Coordinates of C-alpha atoms in Angstrom, one line a residue:
M1 CA 0.0 0.0 0.0
T2 CA 1.4 3.4 -1.0
A3 CA 0.3 6.7 0.3
A4 CA 1.4 9.7 -1.7
S5 CA 0.8 13.0 0.2
S6 CA 1.7 16.6 -0.1
G7 CA 1.8 19.8 2.0
P8 CA 4.0 20.6 5.0
A9 CA 4.7 17.8 7.5
F10 CA 4.0 18.7 11.1
S11 CA 4.0 17.1 14.6
V12 CA 0.6 16.2 15.9
H13 CA 2.0 16.9 19.4
D14 CA 2.0 20.6 18.3
I15 CA -0.8 20.8 15.7
P16 CA -3.9 18.6 15.6
F17 CA -4.8 16.7 12.5
S18 CA -8.2 18.0 11.3
T19 CA -10.0 19.6 8.3
H20 CA -11.8 22.7 7.4
G21 CA -15.3 22.6 8.9
S22 CA -14.8 19.7 11.3
W23 CA -15.6 19.9 15.0
F24 CA -13.1 17.2 15.8
G25 CA -9.5 16.5 15.3
I26 CA -7.0 13.6 15.8
S27 CA -4.4 14.4 18.5
P28 CA -2.6 13.1 21.6
V29 CA -3.3 16.4 23.3
L30 CA -6.4 15.8 25.5
A31 CA -6.3 19.0 27.6
E32 CA -4.0 21.7 28.8
K33 CA -0.8 20.0 30.0
T34 CA -2.3 16.5 29.2
R35 CA -0.8 14.4 26.4
A36 CA -1.6 10.7 25.9
E37 CA 0.6 8.0 24.4
D38 CA -1.9 7.3 21.7
L39 CA -3.8 9.5 19.3
H40 CA -7.4 10.2 20.2
L41 CA -10.5 11.6 18.4
V42 CA -11.0 14.8 20.2
S43 CA -14.3 16.7 19.7
H44 CA -14.9 20.4 20.4
Q45 CA -18.7 20.2 20.7
N46 CA -19.7 21.2 24.2
G47 CA -16.1 21.8 25.1
M48 CA -12.9 19.9 24.4
H49 CA -13.4 16.2 24.9
A50 CA -11.3 13.1 24.1
V51 CA -13.9 10.6 22.8
L52 CA -12.1 7.7 21.2
R53 CA -8.7 6.2 21.7
L54 CA -7.0 4.9 18.5
V55 CA -4.4 2.2 19.2
P56 CA -2.3 0.4 16.4
L57 CA -2.0 -3.3 17.1
D58 CA 0.8 -5.8 16.2
A59 CA -0.8 -8.3 13.9
A60 CA 1.1 -11.2 15.4
T61 CA 0.7 -10.5 19.1
G62 CA -2.4 -8.3 19.3
E63 CA -0.4 -6.0 21.5
R64 CA 0.1 -2.3 21.0
A65 CA 2.4 -1.8 18.0
E66 CA 5.3 0.7 18.1
T67 CA 4.7 3.2 15.3
T68 CA 5.9 6.6 14.1
V69 CA 3.2 9.1 13.4
R70 CA 3.5 11.5 10.5
A71 CA 1.0 14.2 9.4
T72 CA 0.5 16.4 6.4
P73 CA -2.6 18.5 5.7
S74 CA -4.3 15.6 3.8
L75 CA -3.0 12.4 5.5
L76 CA -2.2 11.1 9.0
S77 CA -0.1 7.9 9.1
W78 CA 1.1 5.5 11.7
T79 CA 4.1 3.6 10.3
G80 CA 5.6 0.5 12.0
T81 CA 8.1 -2.1 11.0
D82 CA 5.4 -4.5 9.7
G83 CA 2.8 -2.1 8.3
R84 CA 1.0 1.1 8.5
I85 CA -2.3 2.8 9.1
D86 CA -3.6 5.9 7.1
L87 CA -6.3 8.3 8.1
A88 CA -8.0 11.0 5.9
Y89 CA -11.1 13.1 6.2
E90 CA -13.8 12.3 3.7
S91 CA -16.0 15.1 5.0
P92 CA -15.9 17.4 8.1
D93 CA -17.7 14.7 10.1
T94 CA -16.2 11.5 8.7
V95 CA -12.8 10.0 8.5
R96 CA -11.7 7.0 6.6
V97 CA -9.0 4.8 8.2
R98 CA -7.2 1.9 6.4
G99 CA -4.4 -0.4 7.4
E100 CA -2.2 -3.3 6.4
G101 CA 0.3 -5.3 8.5
V102 CA -1.1 -3.8 11.7
G103 CA -4.6 -3.7 13.2
L104 CA -6.5 -1.0 15.0
R105 CA -8.2 -0.9 18.4
V106 CA -10.9 1.8 18.8
T107 CA -12.0 2.3 22.4
A108 CA -13.9 4.8 24.5
A109 CA -11.3 7.3 25.9
V110 CA -12.8 7.1 29.3
K111 CA -13.7 3.8 30.9
A112 CA -16.2 5.0 33.5
L113 CA -19.9 5.4 32.5
T114 CA -22.3 7.1 34.9
P115 CA -25.9 8.3 34.4
F116 CA -24.4 11.7 33.5
S117 CA -20.9 11.1 32.0
G118 CA -18.9 8.8 29.9
T119 CA -19.5 6.9 26.7
Y120 CA -22.0 4.1 26.0
F121 CA -21.2 1.5 23.4
Y122 CA -23.4 -0.8 21.4
R123 CA -23.9 -2.5 18.0
D124 CA -26.6 -0.9 15.9
P125 CA -28.8 -3.8 14.6
V126 CA -30.0 -1.5 11.7
D127 CA -26.7 -1.4 9.9
D128 CA -24.4 -3.6 12.0
A129 CA -22.2 -0.6 12.8
H130 CA -20.8 0.0 16.3
V131 CA -21.7 3.2 18.0
F132 CA -20.1 5.2 20.8
T133 CA -22.5 7.8 22.3
S134 CA -20.9 10.5 24.4
Y135 CA -22.5 12.4 27.3
E136 CA -19.7 15.0 27.1
T137 CA -20.2 16.0 23.5
G138 CA -23.9 15.0 23.2
R139 CA -23.0 13.3 19.9
R140 CA -22.6 9.7 18.6
Y141 CA -19.5 8.2 16.9
R142 CA -20.3 5.4 14.5
V143 CA -17.7 3.0 13.3
T144 CA -18.5 1.1 10.1
V145 CA -16.2 -1.7 9.0
L146 CA -15.8 -1.4 5.2
S147 CA -13.3 -4.3 4.7
G148 CA -11.2 -6.6 6.8
T149 CA -12.2 -8.5 9.9
L150 CA -14.0 -7.4 13.0
A151 CA -11.7 -9.4 15.3
D152 CA -13.0 -8.4 18.7
V153 CA -15.8 -6.4 20.3
S154 CA -15.9 -5.7 24.1
G155 CA -18.1 -3.8 26.4
A156 CA -21.1 -3.5 24.2
Q157 CA -24.1 -2.4 26.3
T158 CA -22.0 -2.5 29.4
L159 CA -22.9 0.0 32.2
G160 CA -20.5 1.2 34.9
A161 CA -16.8 0.8 34.5
G162 CA -15.1 -1.2 31.7
E163 CA -13.4 -1.0 28.4
R164 CA -15.6 -0.5 25.4
G165 CA -14.5 -0.9 21.9
L166 CA -13.7 -2.9 18.9
T167 CA -10.6 -4.3 17.0
V168 CA -10.3 -4.5 13.3
T169 CA -7.7 -6.6 11.5
A170 CA -6.8 -7.6 8.0
G171 CA -9.0 -9.7 5.8
A172 CA -7.9 -12.1 3.1
D173 CA -6.3 -9.4 1.0
G174 CA -4.1 -8.3 3.9
S175 CA -5.8 -5.0 4.5
W176 CA -8.7 -3.4 6.3
E177 CA -10.7 -0.2 6.3
V178 CA -13.3 1.6 8.5
A179 CA -15.2 4.8 8.5
V180 CA -15.7 6.8 11.7
E181 CA -18.5 9.4 11.8
E182 CA -19.5 12.1 14.3
L183 CA -23.3 12.5 14.1
D184 CA -26.3 13.6 16.1
S185 CA -29.1 11.0 16.5
A186 CA -29.1 8.9 13.4
R187 CA -28.4 8.8 9.6
Q188 CA -28.5 6.4 6.8
P189 CA -26.0 3.5 6.9
F190 CA -22.6 4.6 5.7
R191 CA -22.0 4.3 2.0
S192 CA -19.3 5.8 -0.1
S193 CA -18.4 5.6 -3.8
S194 CA -14.9 7.0 -3.2
T195 CA -11.8 4.9 -2.7
F196 CA -9.4 5.8 0.1
G197 CA -7.0 7.2 -2.5
E198 CA -9.8 9.4 -3.9
V199 CA -10.7 10.6 -0.4
M200 CA -7.1 11.5 0.3
E201 CA -6.7 13.3 -3.0
A202 CA -9.9 15.4 -2.4
A203 CA -8.5 16.4 1.0
R204 CA -5.2 17.3 -0.6
Q205 CA -6.9 19.4 -3.2
S206 CA -9.1 21.2 -0.7
F207 CA -6.2 22.4 1.3
A208 CA -4.2 23.3 -1.8
E209 CA -7.0 25.5 -3.0
F210 CA -7.3 27.2 0.3
V211 CA -3.6 28.0 0.6
D212 CA -3.6 29.3 -3.0
T213 CA -6.3 31.7 -2.1
V214 CA -4.9 33.0 1.2
A215 CA -1.2 32.9 0.4
P216 CA -0.7 33.2 -3.4
W217 CA 2.2 35.5 -2.7
R218 CA 4.2 32.8 -0.8
S219 CA 7.8 32.3 -1.8
A220 CA 11.1 31.0 -0.5
A221 CA 11.2 34.1 1.6
T222 CA 8.1 33.0 3.5
P223 CA 8.8 29.3 4.2
A224 CA 6.1 28.9 6.9
A225 CA 3.2 30.3 4.9
E226 CA 1.7 26.9 4.0
L227 CA 1.8 25.6 7.6
A228 CA 0.3 28.8 8.8
A229 CA -2.5 28.4 6.3
Y230 CA -3.0 24.8 7.5
V231 CA -3.3 25.9 11.1
V232 CA -6.1 28.4 10.1
W233 CA -7.8 26.0 7.7
S234 CA -7.9 23.1 10.0
A235 CA -9.1 25.1 13.0
T236 CA -12.2 26.3 11.0
V237 CA -15.5 24.8 12.1
R238 CA -18.9 24.9 10.4
P239 CA -21.8 26.7 12.1
A240 CA -23.2 24.7 15.0
G241 CA -24.7 25.4 18.4
L242 CA -23.9 29.1 19.3
V243 CA -21.4 29.5 16.5
T244 CA -23.5 31.3 14.0
R245 CA -21.1 31.4 11.1
P246 CA -18.1 29.4 9.8
A247 CA -15.6 30.2 12.5
V248 CA -11.9 30.0 12.9
L249 CA -11.4 28.7 16.5
M250 CA -8.2 29.9 18.2
S251 CA -7.1 26.3 18.3
K252 CA -8.4 22.7 18.1
H253 CA -6.4 22.2 21.3
W254 CA -7.9 23.5 24.6
M255 CA -8.1 27.2 23.4
D256 CA -11.1 26.2 21.3
K257 CA -13.1 29.4 21.4
V258 CA -13.5 32.6 19.4
W259 CA -12.4 35.5 21.7
S260 CA -13.6 39.0 20.8
W261 CA -10.3 40.4 19.7
D262 CA -8.5 37.2 18.5
H263 CA -11.0 36.9 15.7
C264 CA -9.8 40.3 14.2
F265 CA -6.4 39.0 13.2
N266 CA -7.9 35.9 11.5
A267 CA -10.3 38.1 9.6
L268 CA -7.5 40.3 8.3
A269 CA -5.3 37.4 7.2
L270 CA -8.2 35.8 5.3
A271 CA -9.5 39.1 3.7
P272 CA -7.6 39.2 0.4
G273 CA -8.2 35.6 -0.7
S274 CA -11.3 34.5 1.3
P275 CA -13.4 37.6 1.8
R276 CA -16.6 35.9 2.8
L277 CA -14.9 33.9 5.5
A278 CA -13.0 37.0 6.6
W279 CA -16.2 39.0 7.0
D280 CA -17.8 36.1 9.0
Q281 CA -14.8 36.2 11.4
F282 CA -15.2 39.9 11.9
S283 CA -18.9 39.6 12.4
L284 CA -19.3 36.6 14.6
P285 CA -18.9 38.2 18.1
F286 CA -21.2 41.0 17.0
D287 CA -23.9 38.3 16.5
H288 CA -23.9 38.0 20.3
Q289 CA -23.7 41.8 21.1
D290 CA -25.7 42.4 24.3
E291 CA -28.3 45.1 25.1
A292 CA -25.6 47.4 26.4
G293 CA -23.7 47.2 23.1
A294 CA -20.9 45.1 24.6
L295 CA -19.3 42.2 22.7
P296 CA -18.9 38.9 24.6
D297 CA -15.6 37.9 26.0
S298 CA -15.8 34.6 24.0
V299 CA -18.0 32.4 21.9
T300 CA -17.8 28.7 21.5
H301 CA -20.1 25.8 20.6
S302 CA -22.2 25.8 23.8
E303 CA -21.4 28.9 25.7
V304 CA -21.2 32.7 25.3
L305 CA -19.3 34.4 28.1
H306 CA -20.1 38.0 29.1
N307 CA -18.2 38.2 32.4
F308 CA -15.4 40.2 30.7
V309 CA -15.0 42.0 27.4
K310 CA -12.1 42.5 25.1
P311 CA -10.5 45.8 23.9
P312 CA -12.2 47.8 21.2
I313 CA -9.7 47.1 18.4
H314 CA -12.6 46.6 16.0
G315 CA -12.4 50.1 14.4
W316 CA -8.7 49.5 13.7
T317 CA -9.6 46.1 12.3
L318 CA -12.5 47.3 10.1
G319 CA -10.4 50.0 8.5
H320 CA -7.7 47.5 7.6
L321 CA -10.3 44.9 6.6
R322 CA -12.0 47.2 4.2
R323 CA -8.6 48.0 2.6
R324 CA -7.7 44.3 2.3
L325 CA -10.9 43.0 0.9
P326 CA -10.8 42.5 -2.9
E327 CA -14.2 44.3 -3.2
P328 CA -15.7 46.7 -0.7
P329 CA -18.6 45.6 1.4
G330 CA -22.0 46.4 0.1
R331 CA -23.9 49.3 1.5
T332 CA -26.2 47.0 3.5
E333 CA -23.3 45.2 5.1
L334 CA -21.5 48.4 5.8
A335 CA -24.6 50.0 7.4
E336 CA -24.9 46.9 9.7
A337 CA -21.2 47.0 10.6
Y338 CA -21.5 50.7 11.3
D339 CA -24.5 50.3 13.6
R340 CA -22.8 47.4 15.5
L341 CA -19.6 49.3 15.8
A342 CA -21.4 52.4 17.1
R343 CA -23.1 50.4 19.8
W344 CA -19.8 48.8 20.8
T345 CA -18.3 52.3 21.0
D346 CA -21.2 53.7 23.0
F347 CA -20.7 50.9 25.5
W348 CA -17.2 52.3 26.3
L349 CA -18.4 55.9 26.3
T350 CA -21.2 55.2 28.7
A351 CA -20.9 51.9 30.7
R352 CA -17.2 52.3 31.0
R353 CA -16.8 56.0 31.8
A354 CA -17.2 57.0 35.5
P355 CA -19.4 60.1 36.1
G356 CA -17.5 63.2 35.0
A357 CA -14.7 61.1 33.5
S358 CA -13.5 61.8 29.9
L359 CA -11.7 58.5 29.5
P360 CA -13.0 54.9 29.7
H361 CA -11.6 52.3 32.0
Y362 CA -11.0 48.5 32.2
Q363 CA -12.5 46.6 35.1
H364 CA -9.8 43.9 35.0
G365 CA -6.7 43.0 33.0
N366 CA -8.8 40.4 31.2
D367 CA -10.8 43.3 29.5
S368 CA -7.6 44.5 27.9
G369 CA -6.7 41.1 26.5
W370 CA -3.4 41.3 28.5
D371 CA -4.9 39.4 31.4
N372 CA -2.0 39.6 34.0
A373 CA 0.1 42.5 32.5
T374 CA 2.0 44.4 35.2
T375 CA 0.1 47.5 34.3
F376 CA -2.8 46.1 36.4
D377 CA -0.7 45.2 39.4
P378 CA -1.5 48.3 41.5
Q379 CA -5.2 48.4 40.6
R380 CA -7.4 46.3 38.2
V381 CA -10.1 48.9 37.7
A382 CA -8.0 51.4 35.7
V383 CA -7.9 54.0 33.0
T384 CA -5.1 53.1 30.6
A385 CA -3.7 54.8 27.5
D386 CA -4.0 51.7 25.2
L387 CA -7.8 51.7 25.8
A388 CA -8.1 55.3 24.9
A389 CA -5.9 54.9 21.8
F390 CA -8.0 51.9 20.5
L391 CA -11.2 53.9 21.1
I392 CA -9.8 57.0 19.3
L393 CA -9.1 54.8 16.2
Q394 CA -12.6 53.3 16.5
L395 CA -14.1 56.8 16.6
H396 CA -12.2 57.8 13.5
E397 CA -13.4 54.7 11.7
L398 CA -17.0 55.5 12.6
A399 CA -16.5 59.0 11.3
D400 CA -15.3 57.6 8.0
L401 CA -18.1 55.1 7.8
A402 CA -20.7 57.8 8.6
A403 CA -19.4 60.0 5.8
E404 CA -19.5 57.1 3.4
L405 CA -23.1 56.3 4.4
D406 CA -24.2 59.9 4.0
R407 CA -24.5 60.7 7.7
P408 CA -22.5 63.9 7.9
D409 CA -23.8 64.9 11.4
D410 CA -22.8 61.6 12.8
A411 CA -19.4 61.9 11.1
H412 CA -18.9 65.3 12.8
T413 CA -19.9 64.0 16.2
W414 CA -17.5 61.0 16.0
T415 CA -14.6 63.2 14.9
R416 CA -15.3 65.6 17.7
T417 CA -15.4 62.8 20.2
A418 CA -12.1 61.3 18.9
D419 CA -10.4 64.7 19.2
A420 CA -11.6 65.2 22.7
T421 CA -10.6 61.7 23.8
Q422 CA -7.1 62.1 22.4
A423 CA -6.8 65.5 24.1
A424 CA -7.8 63.9 27.4
M425 CA -5.5 61.0 26.9
L426 CA -2.5 63.3 26.4
D427 CA -3.5 65.7 29.1
Q428 CA -4.3 63.1 31.8
L429 CA -2.0 60.1 31.0
W430 CA 1.1 61.5 29.2
T431 CA 3.9 62.8 31.4
G432 CA 6.2 64.0 28.6
E433 CA 8.3 60.8 29.0
R434 CA 5.7 58.0 29.2
F435 CA 2.0 57.1 29.5
V436 CA 0.8 56.3 33.0
A437 CA -2.3 54.4 34.2
R438 CA -4.8 56.1 36.5
G439 CA -7.0 54.6 39.2
V440 CA -10.7 55.1 38.8
D441 CA -11.4 55.0 42.6
S442 CA -8.5 57.3 43.3
D443 CA -6.2 59.8 41.7
D444 CA -3.3 57.4 41.9
T445 CA -1.2 57.1 38.8
W446 CA 1.5 54.6 38.0
S447 CA 3.7 53.2 35.2
S448 CA 5.0 49.8 34.6
S449 CA 7.6 47.9 32.5
S450 CA 4.8 46.3 30.4
L451 CA 4.7 46.8 26.6
L452 CA 1.0 47.6 27.2
D453 CA 1.9 51.1 28.4
L454 CA 3.4 51.7 24.9
M455 CA 0.4 50.5 22.9
P456 CA -0.8 54.0 22.1
I457 CA 1.7 53.8 19.2
V458 CA -1.3 52.2 17.4
L459 CA -2.5 55.8 16.8
G460 CA 0.3 56.1 14.3
E461 CA -0.1 59.2 12.2
H462 CA -2.6 60.7 14.8
L463 CA 0.2 61.0 17.4
P464 CA 2.4 64.1 17.7
E465 CA 5.9 63.2 16.5
S466 CA 7.3 64.0 19.9
V467 CA 5.2 61.4 21.5
S468 CA 5.6 58.7 18.9
G469 CA 9.4 59.2 18.9
V470 CA 9.6 58.5 22.7
L471 CA 7.3 55.5 22.3
A472 CA 9.4 54.1 19.5
D473 CA 12.5 54.3 21.6
R474 CA 10.8 52.6 24.5
I475 CA 9.4 49.9 22.3
E476 CA 12.9 49.2 20.9
A477 CA 14.0 48.4 24.4
H478 CA 11.5 45.5 24.5
L479 CA 12.9 44.0 21.3
T480 CA 14.8 40.7 21.9
P481 CA 16.4 38.6 19.1
H482 CA 13.0 37.0 18.7
G483 CA 10.6 39.9 18.9
L484 CA 8.8 42.1 21.4
A485 CA 8.8 41.0 25.0
T486 CA 5.6 42.0 26.7
E487 CA 7.5 42.8 29.9
L488 CA 11.0 44.3 29.8
P489 CA 13.4 41.4 30.2
T490 CA 15.3 43.6 32.8
S491 CA 12.2 44.0 34.9
P492 CA 12.0 42.2 38.2
H493 CA 8.5 41.1 37.2
Y494 CA 9.7 39.4 34.0
L495 CA 8.8 35.7 33.7
S496 CA 9.8 33.5 30.8
D497 CA 6.5 31.8 30.8
G498 CA 4.5 34.5 32.5
Y499 CA 1.8 34.9 30.0
W500 CA 1.6 38.7 29.5
R501 CA 4.6 39.3 31.8
G502 CA 7.3 38.6 29.3
P503 CA 6.5 36.3 26.4
I504 CA 6.1 37.5 22.8
W505 CA 2.6 37.6 21.5
A506 CA 1.3 37.9 17.9
P507 CA -1.4 40.6 18.4
A508 CA 0.9 43.0 20.2
T509 CA 3.4 42.5 17.5
V510 CA 1.0 43.3 14.7
L511 CA -0.5 46.3 16.4
V512 CA 2.8 47.8 17.3
E513 CA 4.3 47.1 13.9
D514 CA 1.4 48.8 12.1
G515 CA 1.4 51.8 14.4
L516 CA 5.1 52.3 14.1
R517 CA 4.9 52.1 10.3
R518 CA 2.1 54.6 10.1
A519 CA 4.0 56.9 12.5
G520 CA 7.0 56.8 10.1
H521 CA 9.2 54.5 12.1
R522 CA 9.7 52.1 9.3
R523 CA 13.1 50.8 10.2
L524 CA 11.9 49.6 13.6
A525 CA 8.7 48.3 12.1
D526 CA 10.7 46.3 9.5
E527 CA 12.9 44.8 12.3
I528 CA 9.9 43.8 14.4
S529 CA 8.2 42.1 11.4
A530 CA 11.4 40.3 10.4
R531 CA 12.1 38.9 13.8
F532 CA 8.5 37.7 14.4
R533 CA 8.4 36.0 11.0
A534 CA 11.7 34.3 11.7
L535 CA 10.4 33.3 15.1
C536 CA 7.4 31.5 13.5
E537 CA 9.5 30.0 10.9
T538 CA 11.7 28.4 13.5
Y539 CA 9.3 27.7 16.4
G540 CA 5.9 27.4 14.8
F541 CA 2.6 29.1 15.8
A542 CA 2.3 28.8 19.5
E543 CA 0.0 30.9 21.7
N544 CA 3.1 32.9 22.8
F545 CA 6.9 32.5 22.9
D546 CA 9.7 32.7 25.4
A547 CA 11.1 36.1 24.5
L548 CA 14.7 35.1 25.2
T549 CA 14.9 31.6 23.7
G550 CA 12.0 31.7 21.1
T551 CA 10.5 28.5 22.4
G552 CA 6.8 28.1 21.8
L553 CA 4.6 28.2 24.9
R554 CA 1.2 27.1 26.0
D555 CA -1.2 26.1 23.1
R556 CA 1.1 25.3 20.1
A557 CA -1.5 25.6 17.3
Y558 CA -2.9 29.1 17.8
T559 CA -4.6 30.7 14.8
W560 CA -4.0 34.3 15.6
T561 CA -0.3 33.6 15.6
A562 CA -0.6 31.8 12.2
S563 CA -2.7 34.7 10.9
S564 CA -0.3 37.3 12.2
Y565 CA 2.5 35.5 10.3
L566 CA 0.4 35.5 7.2
L567 CA -0.4 39.2 7.6
L568 CA 3.2 40.3 8.1
A569 CA 4.6 37.9 5.4
R570 CA 2.1 39.1 2.8
D571 CA 2.9 42.8 3.6
H572 CA 6.6 42.0 3.5
Q573 CA 6.2 40.4 0.1
Q574 CA 4.2 43.3 -1.1
R575 CA 6.9 45.7 -0.1
R576 CA 9.5 43.6 -1.8
A577 CA 7.4 43.6 -5.0
D578 CA 7.0 47.3 -4.8
A579 CA 10.7 47.7 -4.5
G580 CA 11.3 45.4 -7.5
T581 CA 12.6 42.4 -5.5
D582 CA 11.8 39.0 -6.9
T583 CA 8.9 37.3 -5.1
T584 CA 8.5 34.2 -7.3
V585 CA 6.3 31.5 -5.6
A586 CA 8.5 28.6 -4.4

């Protein structure tokens, strides 16, 4: 049996094997800091749940076979000394698995079954398939043997504790094949007119078409572009539950949500080549906007959280999104976006401004997206300059939209509010040397060694040169060989794996790079872009990175990191093209 495949190879310990639209992946990562010896089918419906354990078996002994796992976008393989197993997605809810020389044991990942948890297992007398039904996901997992021998079934209809599963081995021709489906209550018996090779080729072509749309500019100078595209493509799920649109999850590891600022970077990366999907990414949190105008903190299959919010970077995002889309949004779409963005802005101007205050405040570091940044050590309820800067950009975008929608009075009001907010930010938070934070319940002010204090650079051309110059110098002090440390490495509060107290993060990188470039600090912007791109090319697309070593930290398959690489790489290639440098696709 041969298995031709294409696309970048990757480790399933870092990136799950999945496909565009699917709610499950194949991975040894079962939860944060939890990795299994064997690969599992892991579903993200109702949360992250390992449902099935997939164990290759030695054909002679029936014991677990030692194999090497290899993955590309279209094919996952276990290879041993005596044979191999291949797995490919036939559709977002169905995988085909075939083998020769080794068998496969499929069991429930958890042995315990209670009235409210675990997995029940039985043979369906309608089609002779075997079904695992999971309390955790609320879905069923049907295994249909297409060829080979059903060598063993154990635990069917068993209650309580016990192993539940089946074993498939080779038939007379030396091979076997099964289909595994994730479904709701029932469907017709599994039938397919496609061979395994055709399934694999269709999967290969699907990804190839995607990467050609989102990264047609890729070249030898952007060697991680295809893998970045795979991270985004494979983390995309179809609408289900509370997810109202096709959605790019932050990961198909444990960070399996759409947070209300992470989605912005995915939208921007997708915009030039996949505009409909990009618009869906931008719009999804707005589908859950509450009566106060606030966006949720996060959205996932079965929950929408409103206990925190995220920063108002959506005006900045919408401006960039409109410029990156191949065709401008229609007037109806634009009017809807304007109304939603206006409500989101009014939330900050009303619910988040104390009586008599001219600037809004955060209620916790989580609201800023920089959860535990040292800016919030003295007080969590605080007025910070990054929030004011994002809101100013959002007000300017609303003014532009209002003018385009023939609402001149609104445009004037938004512009006047932007100017007043910027004046207040400079008057109340700028010392001449740095921005400070201010307590809402006191007149206390303080500064920190967090990069968050320097984020007003996002205002770019709107900042006085004297201010942007000081910010640029301070930002450069955060630049390590790998990128922008979120806490000065010389700070006593710096932690190598301290979340927002040291590691390099993609969103901060993109926002700072863009602001510096618009403020005229192109050399520094180029250097930040180059170092972050090199970081991803060496260490992948982790949630964040050790600022001094470059090592990927936390969730290793994070889509906003992949999207940020695609954004910076595309813009780098465009600048090379504008300068007449060769950008031939590798």
